[in-house]
Amino acid sequence: MTTPRVSAAAVAALALLGTTACGGGGGAGSDEMHVWMYQDTLVVVQEGAVERFNADSDAEAVIDEVPGDSYVERLRTAMGSSKKPDVFFNWGGGSIEPYVEQGMLEPLDDMLAENPEFAGSFIPSVLESGKIDGVQYGIPLRGTQPVILFYNEAVFEEAGAEPPETWDDILDLVDTFNEEGVTPFALAGADPWTEQMWLQYLVDRIGGPEVFERIVGGDSEGWRDPAVLEAAEMVAELVDRGAFGDAYASVSYTEGGASTLLSEGRAAMHLMGSWEYSTHLDQAEDFAKEDLGYTAFPPIDGGEGDPANVVGNPTNFFSVTSDSPHLDSALEFLTYTSQEEYVADMVANGEVPTTTGAEELLADSPSPDFATFQYEMVRDAPHFQLSWDQALPPDVATPMVTEIESLFNGQSTPEQFVDALAAL
Amino acid sequence: MTRKSPAGSAPRTGRPGALWAVPGLVYFAVFAALPMALVAYLSLTEWGGLGAPRFVGLDNWARLFDDPLMGKAVWLSLLLTAASWAVQTPIALLLGVWAAGRQRTRAVLSAIFFLPLLLSSAAVAIIWRALLDPNFGPAAWLGPALGLGSLDLLGGSGSAFWVIVFVSAWQFIPLHMLLYQGGARQIPESLYQAARIDGAGRLSMFWHITLPQLRHTITTSSVLMVVGALTYFDTVLILTGGGPGTDTSIVPFLMYRVGFKSWELGYASAIAFTLVLAATVVALLMVRFTGFGSMRSTREGM
């Protein structure tokens, strides 16, 4: 008499196992093709692409949105298991290098060679940054994200100040705003990647892209380049002058602390990725439309780097796992990222696409001026430096980011900073 | 079933058969012993979570002794353990003894004091993070109001550490208070009656009766506190992220950072195993030196 009950329990247990397996973001073996995306407001663009793809093809693609805070960890854990995603969002560079080393990613060179039109639709330098050791592993999927110096025009007007055009301007502005009782620069010190942006620009302006190229090539002595020390000293000077106020060490960017300081006029400037614009558009629309100013990071006197260079994330990429049971569908799906509808969706959501023909579309952006500024900035940049913590492998990037935090907190001197990095 | 007791066999009133321990042992083996064995093995390898681990012998263990961050983490963990114990024990003991009284006010207030324990560690950390936000939390106006300027408690090297001590005390004192309350209610009333006849005051009764009678409770509570503080993690992760810099990177946090940020799972396993060893040794020592192991009665002579 117990048999039906036992089998019912077994069915229930199996069902439970099934749901937990799917909850883990299953990929291999299931009928659906899993596309992992970093969760944010821009995923609507990829959702549109999946809808069009599913309508055209036999395969069934689904997007798994993974919360941003834990994206890297979740991805790595899944890649080490049998539940790999078929297609996944990444930053290129060091963020996928470990997977390339393990032979887990599908080289995309053949696919690009077979679709010359598709390959030609991206800005070449951006497509180039999806390569590891000369082999293409990533296809651009997002807009470009250069780091821009944002400022609050109302605060500048009140202080009678002009946006900075040289490094001396920056130092003067720090003093001006401190006298006004406004924090000169908002800084989210609890998220050291925001502090890293300062060093990236300073090192590039002072010593050019070659300095970091040597480091990313695996030579940690490259940190001893005089440009790094000089950049660290400039950071220390900014901190001492009160450029970031005195309460930044525990401010978090992801919780919105730093951006709100800028929009409320409690801080005058904020060095941040271009997504800052959409953040303000979302959180403080009036401010974004009326008072949010933006300018390029100023040149440094005597610096070797081209002042037109930019740092940030050239774009984000889709990569494909090579043992995916949906390999052909996945490769087919990638081509949707250059379709007209896809690019139009990006523009409508405030992104600046990395496709060559995007310029004419920018007029449809919610903020055409900003979109054009950003597009030209990237198009005209001789070098686009990928964020250091994404370019370096995680076992170097993690301690590096902590050292940057200590430098900005005044817990280490510029010399100690350089020594610590060279020892990594 | 008929009860048959073969002649000469031991009566059935003694210890239960070893078979009864099987469920517990299986559980322990699968969820504690096996993972620990795997961690011990991983600590001898280099592994990034992908592919097969590469055997490197004792490299990770050698690195453990040279790593300045590990040294700092050990020091911070010891400091956190000592500070947590020193802060929580007196408060929990006094509150617990106070709450042992049967008055209605005490029952109501105890229930209120007990609330933080019902919240998850993550919720507690997020609440305190919001309260201590230097720009938008109450700390933002409290600092200038007290003439202290900007109050960035989570951003200061020393203050961030003490915030963690405080928040963990806020969260865990209720648990220990409950232990002491139970302990205090077990003390026979006759001891106090006898003391009163001898003319003892409240203070000397507390000192000579309550405290010695709570000896075993103090040990239990202390072991929980010490082992808890050694493995304290979630609050640090959410409240300070190990920062500013590495100033609150205690051993469990360092283990997480090395393992799941740097993806050096071999080295992280060596740190984890060190922690297991340290916590075991500390717990054993405490049980031994407090006489808890010998289980002497607190009621001798009664």
PDB file of C-alpha atoms in Angstrom, chain A residues 54-314:
ATOM      1  CA  ASN A  54      13.736  32.704 -30.896  1.00  0.00           C
ATOM      2  CA  ALA A  55      11.257  33.813 -33.550  1.00  0.00           C
ATOM      3  CA  ASP A  56      13.761  33.092 -36.344  1.00  0.00           C
ATOM      4  CA  SER A  57      15.398  29.921 -35.148  1.00  0.00           C
ATOM      5  CA  ASP A  58      14.557  26.460 -33.819  1.00  0.00           C
ATOM      6  CA  ALA A  59      16.662  26.936 -30.738  1.00  0.00           C
ATOM      7  CA  GLU A  60      15.194  28.345 -27.555  1.00  0.00           C
ATOM      8  CA  ALA A  61      17.417  31.003 -25.983  1.00  0.00           C
ATOM      9  CA  VAL A  62      16.821  32.311 -22.456  1.00  0.00           C
ATOM     10  CA  ILE A  63      18.569  35.098 -20.601  1.00  0.00           C
ATOM     11  CA  ASP A  64      19.799  34.384 -17.075  1.00  0.00           C
ATOM     12  CA  GLU A  65      20.225  37.701 -15.318  1.00  0.00           C
ATOM     13  CA  VAL A  66      22.946  37.424 -12.688  1.00  0.00           C
ATOM     14  CA  PRO A  67      23.178  40.155 -10.007  1.00  0.00           C
ATOM     15  CA  GLY A  68      26.165  42.394 -10.695  1.00  0.00           C
ATOM     16  CA  ASP A  69      27.824  42.109  -7.280  1.00  0.00           C
ATOM     17  CA  SER A  70      28.355  38.391  -7.650  1.00  0.00           C
ATOM     18  CA  TYR A  71      28.521  38.044 -11.431  1.00  0.00           C
ATOM     19  CA  VAL A  72      32.217  37.221 -11.643  1.00  0.00           C
ATOM     20  CA  GLU A  73      32.055  34.654  -8.817  1.00  0.00           C
ATOM     21  CA  ARG A  74      28.905  32.992 -10.105  1.00  0.00           C
ATOM     22  CA  LEU A  75      30.317  32.774 -13.613  1.00  0.00           C
ATOM     23  CA  ARG A  76      33.573  31.256 -12.442  1.00  0.00           C
ATOM     24  CA  THR A  77      31.792  28.705 -10.290  1.00  0.00           C
ATOM     25  CA  ALA A  78      29.476  27.750 -13.140  1.00  0.00           C
ATOM     26  CA  MET A  79      32.385  27.476 -15.568  1.00  0.00           C
ATOM     27  CA  GLY A  80      34.077  25.045 -13.194  1.00  0.00           C
ATOM     28  CA  SER A  81      30.957  22.850 -13.137  1.00  0.00           C
ATOM     29  CA  SER A  82      28.929  20.992 -15.744  1.00  0.00           C
ATOM     30  CA  LYS A  83      26.318  23.776 -15.781  1.00  0.00           C
ATOM     31  CA  LYS A  84      28.168  26.220 -17.979  1.00  0.00           C
ATOM     32  CA  PRO A  85      26.290  28.979 -19.754  1.00  0.00           C
ATOM     33  CA  ASP A  86      26.272  28.666 -23.552  1.00  0.00           C
ATOM     34  CA  VAL A  87      26.853  32.365 -24.167  1.00  0.00           C
ATOM     35  CA  PHE A  88      27.985  34.810 -21.486  1.00  0.00           C
ATOM     36  CA  PHE A  89      28.643  38.483 -20.846  1.00  0.00           C
ATOM     37  CA  ASN A  90      32.216  39.479 -19.956  1.00  0.00           C
ATOM     38  CA  TRP A  91      34.789  42.281 -20.032  1.00  0.00           C
ATOM     39  CA  GLY A  92      37.336  40.620 -22.299  1.00  0.00           C
ATOM     40  CA  GLY A  93      41.005  40.689 -21.248  1.00  0.00           C
ATOM     41  CA  GLY A  94      41.875  39.143 -17.874  1.00  0.00           C
ATOM     42  CA  SER A  95      38.216  38.458 -17.171  1.00  0.00           C
ATOM     43  CA  ILE A  96      38.180  35.567 -19.683  1.00  0.00           C
ATOM     44  CA  GLU A  97      41.866  34.666 -19.800  1.00  0.00           C
ATOM     45  CA  PRO A  98      41.552  31.801 -17.273  1.00  0.00           C
ATOM     46  CA  TYR A  99      38.812  30.227 -19.427  1.00  0.00           C
ATOM     47  CA  VAL A 100      40.890  30.635 -22.572  1.00  0.00           C
ATOM     48  CA  GLU A 101      43.821  28.933 -20.838  1.00  0.00           C
ATOM     49  CA  GLN A 102      41.579  25.982 -20.033  1.00  0.00           C
ATOM     50  CA  GLY A 103      40.392  25.818 -23.644  1.00  0.00           C
ATOM     51  CA  MET A 104      36.808  26.457 -22.572  1.00  0.00           C
ATOM     52  CA  LEU A 105      35.975  29.199 -25.063  1.00  0.00           C
ATOM     53  CA  GLU A 106      35.201  28.897 -28.742  1.00  0.00           C
ATOM     54  CA  PRO A 107      37.566  30.836 -31.033  1.00  0.00           C
ATOM     55  CA  LEU A 108      35.478  33.134 -33.202  1.00  0.00           C
ATOM     56  CA  ASP A 109      37.939  33.898 -36.008  1.00  0.00           C
ATOM     57  CA  ASP A 110      36.375  31.389 -38.438  1.00  0.00           C
ATOM     58  CA  MET A 111      32.926  32.699 -37.749  1.00  0.00           C
ATOM     59  CA  LEU A 112      34.070  36.279 -38.424  1.00  0.00           C
ATOM     60  CA  ALA A 113      35.869  35.198 -41.609  1.00  0.00           C
ATOM     61  CA  GLU A 114      32.674  33.563 -42.848  1.00  0.00           C
ATOM     62  CA  ASN A 115      30.623  36.688 -42.089  1.00  0.00           C
ATOM     63  CA  PRO A 116      32.783  39.567 -43.357  1.00  0.00           C
ATOM     64  CA  GLU A 117      29.856  41.948 -43.263  1.00  0.00           C
ATOM     65  CA  PHE A 118      29.243  41.208 -39.600  1.00  0.00           C
ATOM     66  CA  ALA A 119      32.960  41.522 -38.800  1.00  0.00           C
ATOM     67  CA  GLY A 120      33.109  44.859 -40.592  1.00  0.00           C
ATOM     68  CA  SER A 121      30.220  46.321 -38.664  1.00  0.00           C
ATOM     69  CA  PHE A 122      32.246  47.065 -35.494  1.00  0.00           C
ATOM     70  CA  ILE A 123      34.778  49.809 -34.852  1.00  0.00           C
ATOM     71  CA  PRO A 124      38.010  47.828 -35.493  1.00  0.00           C
ATOM     72  CA  SER A 125      39.818  48.898 -32.315  1.00  0.00           C
ATOM     73  CA  VAL A 126      36.860  47.804 -30.208  1.00  0.00           C
ATOM     74  CA  LEU A 127      36.562  44.430 -31.924  1.00  0.00           C
ATOM     75  CA  GLU A 128      40.313  44.088 -31.461  1.00  0.00           C
ATOM     76  CA  SER A 129      39.927  44.330 -27.672  1.00  0.00           C
ATOM     77  CA  GLY A 130      37.870  41.115 -27.759  1.00  0.00           C
ATOM     78  CA  LYS A 131      41.048  39.192 -28.614  1.00  0.00           C
ATOM     79  CA  ILE A 132      43.291  37.166 -26.332  1.00  0.00           C
ATOM     80  CA  ASP A 133      46.773  36.509 -27.745  1.00  0.00           C
ATOM     81  CA  GLY A 134      45.582  37.406 -31.230  1.00  0.00           C
ATOM     82  CA  VAL A 135      42.578  35.065 -31.202  1.00  0.00           C
ATOM     83  CA  GLN A 136      39.062  36.487 -31.189  1.00  0.00           C
ATOM     84  CA  TYR A 137      36.995  35.263 -28.226  1.00  0.00           C
ATOM     85  CA  GLY A 138      34.564  38.129 -27.694  1.00  0.00           C
ATOM     86  CA  ILE A 139      31.926  39.915 -29.769  1.00  0.00           C
ATOM     87  CA  PRO A 140      30.953  43.432 -28.600  1.00  0.00           C
ATOM     88  CA  LEU A 141      27.475  43.427 -27.108  1.00  0.00           C
ATOM     89  CA  ARG A 142      27.163  46.749 -25.339  1.00  0.00           C
ATOM     90  CA  GLY A 143      27.859  50.394 -25.861  1.00  0.00           C
ATOM     91  CA  THR A 144      31.220  51.867 -25.144  1.00  0.00           C
ATOM     92  CA  GLN A 145      32.006  52.991 -21.576  1.00  0.00           C
ATOM     93  CA  PRO A 146      34.819  55.542 -21.390  1.00  0.00           C
ATOM     94  CA  VAL A 147      35.596  57.280 -18.088  1.00  0.00           C
ATOM     95  CA  ILE A 148      34.479  60.905 -18.203  1.00  0.00           C
ATOM     96  CA  LEU A 149      34.835  63.827 -15.810  1.00  0.00           C
ATOM     97  CA  PHE A 150      31.267  64.746 -14.844  1.00  0.00           C
ATOM     98  CA  TYR A 151      30.462  67.981 -13.061  1.00  0.00           C
ATOM     99  CA  ASN A 152      27.520  69.857 -11.622  1.00  0.00           C
ATOM    100  CA  GLU A 153      27.029  72.997 -13.736  1.00  0.00           C
ATOM    101  CA  ALA A 154      24.913  74.726 -11.114  1.00  0.00           C
ATOM    102  CA  VAL A 155      27.643  74.346  -8.496  1.00  0.00           C
ATOM    103  CA  PHE A 156      30.267  75.608 -10.954  1.00  0.00           C
ATOM    104  CA  GLU A 157      28.118  78.616 -11.797  1.00  0.00           C
ATOM    105  CA  GLU A 158      27.607  79.495  -8.165  1.00  0.00           C
ATOM    106  CA  ALA A 159      31.351  79.373  -7.529  1.00  0.00           C
ATOM    107  CA  GLY A 160      32.097  81.244 -10.772  1.00  0.00           C
ATOM    108  CA  ALA A 161      34.319  78.345 -11.853  1.00  0.00           C
ATOM    109  CA  GLU A 162      35.069  76.859 -15.261  1.00  0.00           C
ATOM    110  CA  PRO A 163      35.520  73.147 -16.035  1.00  0.00           C
ATOM    111  CA  PRO A 164      39.206  72.118 -15.761  1.00  0.00           C
ATOM    112  CA  GLU A 165      41.409  72.104 -18.834  1.00  0.00           C
ATOM    113  CA  THR A 166      44.765  71.431 -17.181  1.00  0.00           C
ATOM    114  CA  TRP A 167      45.989  69.656 -14.051  1.00  0.00           C
ATOM    115  CA  ASP A 168      46.627  73.039 -12.405  1.00  0.00           C
ATOM    116  CA  ASP A 169      42.975  73.887 -13.019  1.00  0.00           C
ATOM    117  CA  ILE A 170      42.054  70.787 -11.082  1.00  0.00           C
ATOM    118  CA  LEU A 171      44.224  71.765  -8.129  1.00  0.00           C
ATOM    119  CA  ASP A 172      42.791  75.312  -8.182  1.00  0.00           C
ATOM    120  CA  LEU A 173      39.243  73.986  -8.344  1.00  0.00           C
ATOM    121  CA  VAL A 174      39.932  71.793  -5.318  1.00  0.00           C
ATOM    122  CA  ASP A 175      40.841  74.901  -3.318  1.00  0.00           C
ATOM    123  CA  THR A 176      37.938  76.924  -4.720  1.00  0.00           C
ATOM    124  CA  PHE A 177      35.309  74.348  -3.836  1.00  0.00           C
ATOM    125  CA  ASN A 178      36.794  73.636  -0.451  1.00  0.00           C
ATOM    126  CA  GLU A 179      36.386  77.343   0.353  1.00  0.00           C
ATOM    127  CA  GLU A 180      32.802  77.126  -0.866  1.00  0.00           C
ATOM    128  CA  GLY A 181      32.167  74.212   1.474  1.00  0.00           C
ATOM    129  CA  VAL A 182      31.487  71.834  -1.426  1.00  0.00           C
ATOM    130  CA  THR A 183      33.373  68.557  -1.774  1.00  0.00           C
ATOM    131  CA  PRO A 184      35.443  69.021  -4.969  1.00  0.00           C
ATOM    132  CA  PHE A 185      35.222  65.398  -6.168  1.00  0.00           C
ATOM    133  CA  ALA A 186      32.694  62.763  -5.176  1.00  0.00           C
ATOM    134  CA  LEU A 187      34.532  59.489  -4.581  1.00  0.00           C
ATOM    135  CA  ALA A 188      33.161  56.063  -3.680  1.00  0.00           C
ATOM    136  CA  GLY A 189      36.105  54.855  -1.598  1.00  0.00           C
ATOM    137  CA  ALA A 190      34.474  51.593  -0.561  1.00  0.00           C
ATOM    138  CA  ASP A 191      34.540  50.509  -4.212  1.00  0.00           C
ATOM    139  CA  PRO A 192      38.221  50.927  -5.084  1.00  0.00           C
ATOM    140  CA  TRP A 193      37.636  50.420  -8.810  1.00  0.00           C
ATOM    141  CA  THR A 194      36.340  53.996  -8.793  1.00  0.00           C
ATOM    142  CA  GLU A 195      39.655  55.159  -7.333  1.00  0.00           C
ATOM    143  CA  GLN A 196      41.459  53.085  -9.916  1.00  0.00           C
ATOM    144  CA  MET A 197      40.031  55.351 -12.647  1.00  0.00           C
ATOM    145  CA  TRP A 198      42.139  58.236 -11.364  1.00  0.00           C
ATOM    146  CA  LEU A 199      45.344  56.233 -11.498  1.00  0.00           C
ATOM    147  CA  GLN A 200      44.531  54.832 -14.920  1.00  0.00           C
ATOM    148  CA  TYR A 201      44.146  58.295 -16.398  1.00  0.00           C
ATOM    149  CA  LEU A 202      47.139  59.754 -14.551  1.00  0.00           C
ATOM    150  CA  VAL A 203      49.490  56.933 -15.531  1.00  0.00           C
ATOM    151  CA  ASP A 204      48.311  57.080 -19.154  1.00  0.00           C
ATOM    152  CA  ARG A 205      48.653  60.863 -19.364  1.00  0.00           C
ATOM    153  CA  ILE A 206      52.102  60.884 -17.712  1.00  0.00           C
ATOM    154  CA  GLY A 207      53.736  57.818 -19.217  1.00  0.00           C
ATOM    155  CA  GLY A 208      51.505  56.756 -22.089  1.00  0.00           C
ATOM    156  CA  PRO A 209      49.836  53.356 -22.599  1.00  0.00           C
ATOM    157  CA  GLU A 210      53.214  51.572 -22.757  1.00  0.00           C
ATOM    158  CA  VAL A 211      53.550  51.698 -18.958  1.00  0.00           C
ATOM    159  CA  PHE A 212      50.552  49.518 -18.306  1.00  0.00           C
ATOM    160  CA  GLU A 213      51.172  47.389 -21.398  1.00  0.00           C
ATOM    161  CA  ARG A 214      54.391  46.222 -19.779  1.00  0.00           C
ATOM    162  CA  ILE A 215      52.569  45.362 -16.550  1.00  0.00           C
ATOM    163  CA  VAL A 216      49.764  43.508 -18.261  1.00  0.00           C
ATOM    164  CA  GLY A 217      52.422  41.590 -20.163  1.00  0.00           C
ATOM    165  CA  GLY A 218      53.336  39.994 -16.835  1.00  0.00           C
ATOM    166  CA  ASP A 219      56.284  42.176 -15.757  1.00  0.00           C
ATOM    167  CA  SER A 220      55.425  43.373 -12.247  1.00  0.00           C
ATOM    168  CA  GLU A 221      58.603  45.501 -12.190  1.00  0.00           C
ATOM    169  CA  GLY A 222      56.650  47.664 -14.637  1.00  0.00           C
ATOM    170  CA  TRP A 223      54.968  49.173 -11.577  1.00  0.00           C
ATOM    171  CA  ARG A 224      58.333  50.793 -10.790  1.00  0.00           C
ATOM    172  CA  ASP A 225      58.002  52.993 -13.860  1.00  0.00           C
ATOM    173  CA  PRO A 226      58.418  56.613 -12.704  1.00  0.00           C
ATOM    174  CA  ALA A 227      54.987  57.413 -14.175  1.00  0.00           C
ATOM    175  CA  VAL A 228      53.294  55.159 -11.600  1.00  0.00           C
ATOM    176  CA  LEU A 229      55.092  56.813  -8.691  1.00  0.00           C
ATOM    177  CA  GLU A 230      54.331  60.267 -10.046  1.00  0.00           C
ATOM    178  CA  ALA A 231      50.660  59.370 -10.492  1.00  0.00           C
ATOM    179  CA  ALA A 232      50.538  58.006  -6.933  1.00  0.00           C
ATOM    180  CA  GLU A 233      52.127  61.198  -5.630  1.00  0.00           C
ATOM    181  CA  MET A 234      49.519  63.263  -7.443  1.00  0.00           C
ATOM    182  CA  VAL A 235      46.800  61.172  -5.850  1.00  0.00           C
ATOM    183  CA  ALA A 236      48.360  61.702  -2.428  1.00  0.00           C
ATOM    184  CA  GLU A 237      48.457  65.446  -3.100  1.00  0.00           C
ATOM    185  CA  LEU A 238      44.777  65.446  -4.076  1.00  0.00           C
ATOM    186  CA  VAL A 239      43.889  63.578  -0.903  1.00  0.00           C
ATOM    187  CA  ASP A 240      45.929  65.962   1.260  1.00  0.00           C
ATOM    188  CA  ARG A 241      44.301  68.972  -0.358  1.00  0.00           C
ATOM    189  CA  GLY A 242      40.889  67.602   0.516  1.00  0.00           C
ATOM    190  CA  ALA A 243      39.896  66.920  -3.074  1.00  0.00           C
ATOM    191  CA  PHE A 244      37.601  64.100  -1.951  1.00  0.00           C
ATOM    192  CA  GLY A 245      36.431  65.601   1.337  1.00  0.00           C
ATOM    193  CA  ASP A 246      37.085  63.688   4.539  1.00  0.00           C
ATOM    194  CA  ALA A 247      34.339  61.066   4.456  1.00  0.00           C
ATOM    195  CA  TYR A 248      34.783  58.995   1.324  1.00  0.00           C
ATOM    196  CA  ALA A 249      36.436  55.800   2.565  1.00  0.00           C
ATOM    197  CA  SER A 250      33.150  54.031   3.293  1.00  0.00           C
ATOM    198  CA  VAL A 251      31.070  55.455   0.436  1.00  0.00           C
ATOM    199  CA  SER A 252      29.792  52.802  -1.950  1.00  0.00           C
ATOM    200  CA  TYR A 253      29.196  53.441  -5.640  1.00  0.00           C
ATOM    201  CA  THR A 254      26.725  50.619  -6.173  1.00  0.00           C
ATOM    202  CA  GLU A 255      24.510  51.999  -3.395  1.00  0.00           C
ATOM    203  CA  GLY A 256      24.484  55.375  -5.160  1.00  0.00           C
ATOM    204  CA  GLY A 257      26.296  57.366  -2.449  1.00  0.00           C
ATOM    205  CA  ALA A 258      28.768  59.163  -4.691  1.00  0.00           C
ATOM    206  CA  SER A 259      26.367  59.943  -7.544  1.00  0.00           C
ATOM    207  CA  THR A 260      23.828  61.455  -5.164  1.00  0.00           C
ATOM    208  CA  LEU A 261      26.476  63.788  -3.737  1.00  0.00           C
ATOM    209  CA  LEU A 262      27.003  65.155  -7.249  1.00  0.00           C
ATOM    210  CA  SER A 263      23.332  65.502  -8.153  1.00  0.00           C
ATOM    211  CA  GLU A 264      22.506  67.171  -4.829  1.00  0.00           C
ATOM    212  CA  GLY A 265      25.292  69.669  -5.366  1.00  0.00           C
ATOM    213  CA  ARG A 266      27.228  68.518  -2.300  1.00  0.00           C
ATOM    214  CA  ALA A 267      30.089  67.558  -4.599  1.00  0.00           C
ATOM    215  CA  ALA A 268      31.203  69.497  -7.670  1.00  0.00           C
ATOM    216  CA  MET A 269      32.751  66.789  -9.870  1.00  0.00           C
ATOM    217  CA  HIS A 270      32.824  63.023 -10.258  1.00  0.00           C
ATOM    218  CA  LEU A 271      35.231  60.964 -12.357  1.00  0.00           C
ATOM    219  CA  MET A 272      33.136  58.029 -13.522  1.00  0.00           C
ATOM    220  CA  GLY A 273      32.264  55.726 -16.407  1.00  0.00           C
ATOM    221  CA  SER A 274      29.813  56.981 -19.000  1.00  0.00           C
ATOM    222  CA  TRP A 275      27.028  54.937 -17.386  1.00  0.00           C
ATOM    223  CA  GLU A 276      26.926  57.688 -14.765  1.00  0.00           C
ATOM    224  CA  TYR A 277      24.766  59.614 -17.241  1.00  0.00           C
ATOM    225  CA  SER A 278      22.070  56.931 -17.366  1.00  0.00           C
ATOM    226  CA  THR A 279      22.306  56.534 -13.583  1.00  0.00           C
ATOM    227  CA  HIS A 280      21.423  60.205 -13.148  1.00  0.00           C
ATOM    228  CA  LEU A 281      18.784  60.021 -15.864  1.00  0.00           C
ATOM    229  CA  ASP A 282      17.204  57.251 -13.817  1.00  0.00           C
ATOM    230  CA  GLN A 283      17.645  58.688 -10.302  1.00  0.00           C
ATOM    231  CA  ALA A 284      17.635  62.464 -10.774  1.00  0.00           C
ATOM    232  CA  GLU A 285      16.183  63.212 -14.173  1.00  0.00           C
ATOM    233  CA  ASP A 286      16.000  66.999 -13.861  1.00  0.00           C
ATOM    234  CA  PHE A 287      19.622  67.195 -12.813  1.00  0.00           C
ATOM    235  CA  ALA A 288      20.727  64.947 -15.692  1.00  0.00           C
ATOM    236  CA  LYS A 289      18.890  67.086 -18.230  1.00  0.00           C
ATOM    237  CA  GLU A 290      19.782  70.526 -16.919  1.00  0.00           C
ATOM    238  CA  ASP A 291      22.895  70.627 -14.778  1.00  0.00           C
ATOM    239  CA  LEU A 292      25.005  67.567 -15.555  1.00  0.00           C
ATOM    240  CA  GLY A 293      28.150  68.706 -17.363  1.00  0.00           C
ATOM    241  CA  TYR A 294      30.866  66.458 -18.782  1.00  0.00           C
ATOM    242  CA  THR A 295      34.381  66.909 -20.067  1.00  0.00           C
ATOM    243  CA  ALA A 296      37.466  64.859 -20.891  1.00  0.00           C
ATOM    244  CA  PHE A 297      40.177  64.188 -18.310  1.00  0.00           C
ATOM    245  CA  PRO A 298      42.678  67.079 -18.679  1.00  0.00           C
ATOM    246  CA  PRO A 299      46.204  66.671 -20.086  1.00  0.00           C
ATOM    247  CA  ILE A 300      49.220  66.735 -17.767  1.00  0.00           C
ATOM    248  CA  ASP A 301      52.088  69.108 -18.551  1.00  0.00           C
ATOM    249  CA  GLY A 302      55.096  67.240 -19.864  1.00  0.00           C
ATOM    250  CA  GLY A 303      53.210  63.958 -19.998  1.00  0.00           C
ATOM    251  CA  GLU A 304      54.027  61.502 -22.758  1.00  0.00           C
ATOM    252  CA  GLY A 305      50.535  60.095 -23.186  1.00  0.00           C
ATOM    253  CA  ASP A 306      48.231  61.446 -25.859  1.00  0.00           C
ATOM    254  CA  PRO A 307      45.573  63.621 -24.134  1.00  0.00           C
ATOM    255  CA  ALA A 308      42.996  62.059 -26.449  1.00  0.00           C
ATOM    256  CA  ASN A 309      43.541  58.595 -24.916  1.00  0.00           C
ATOM    257  CA  VAL A 310      40.679  57.252 -22.877  1.00  0.00           C
ATOM    258  CA  VAL A 311      40.346  54.626 -20.166  1.00  0.00           C
ATOM    259  CA  GLY A 312      37.344  52.558 -19.129  1.00  0.00           C
ATOM    260  CA  ASN A 313      35.650  49.607 -20.721  1.00  0.00           C
ATOM    261  CA  PRO A 314      35.821  49.679 -24.537  1.00  0.00           C
TER     262      PRO A 314
END
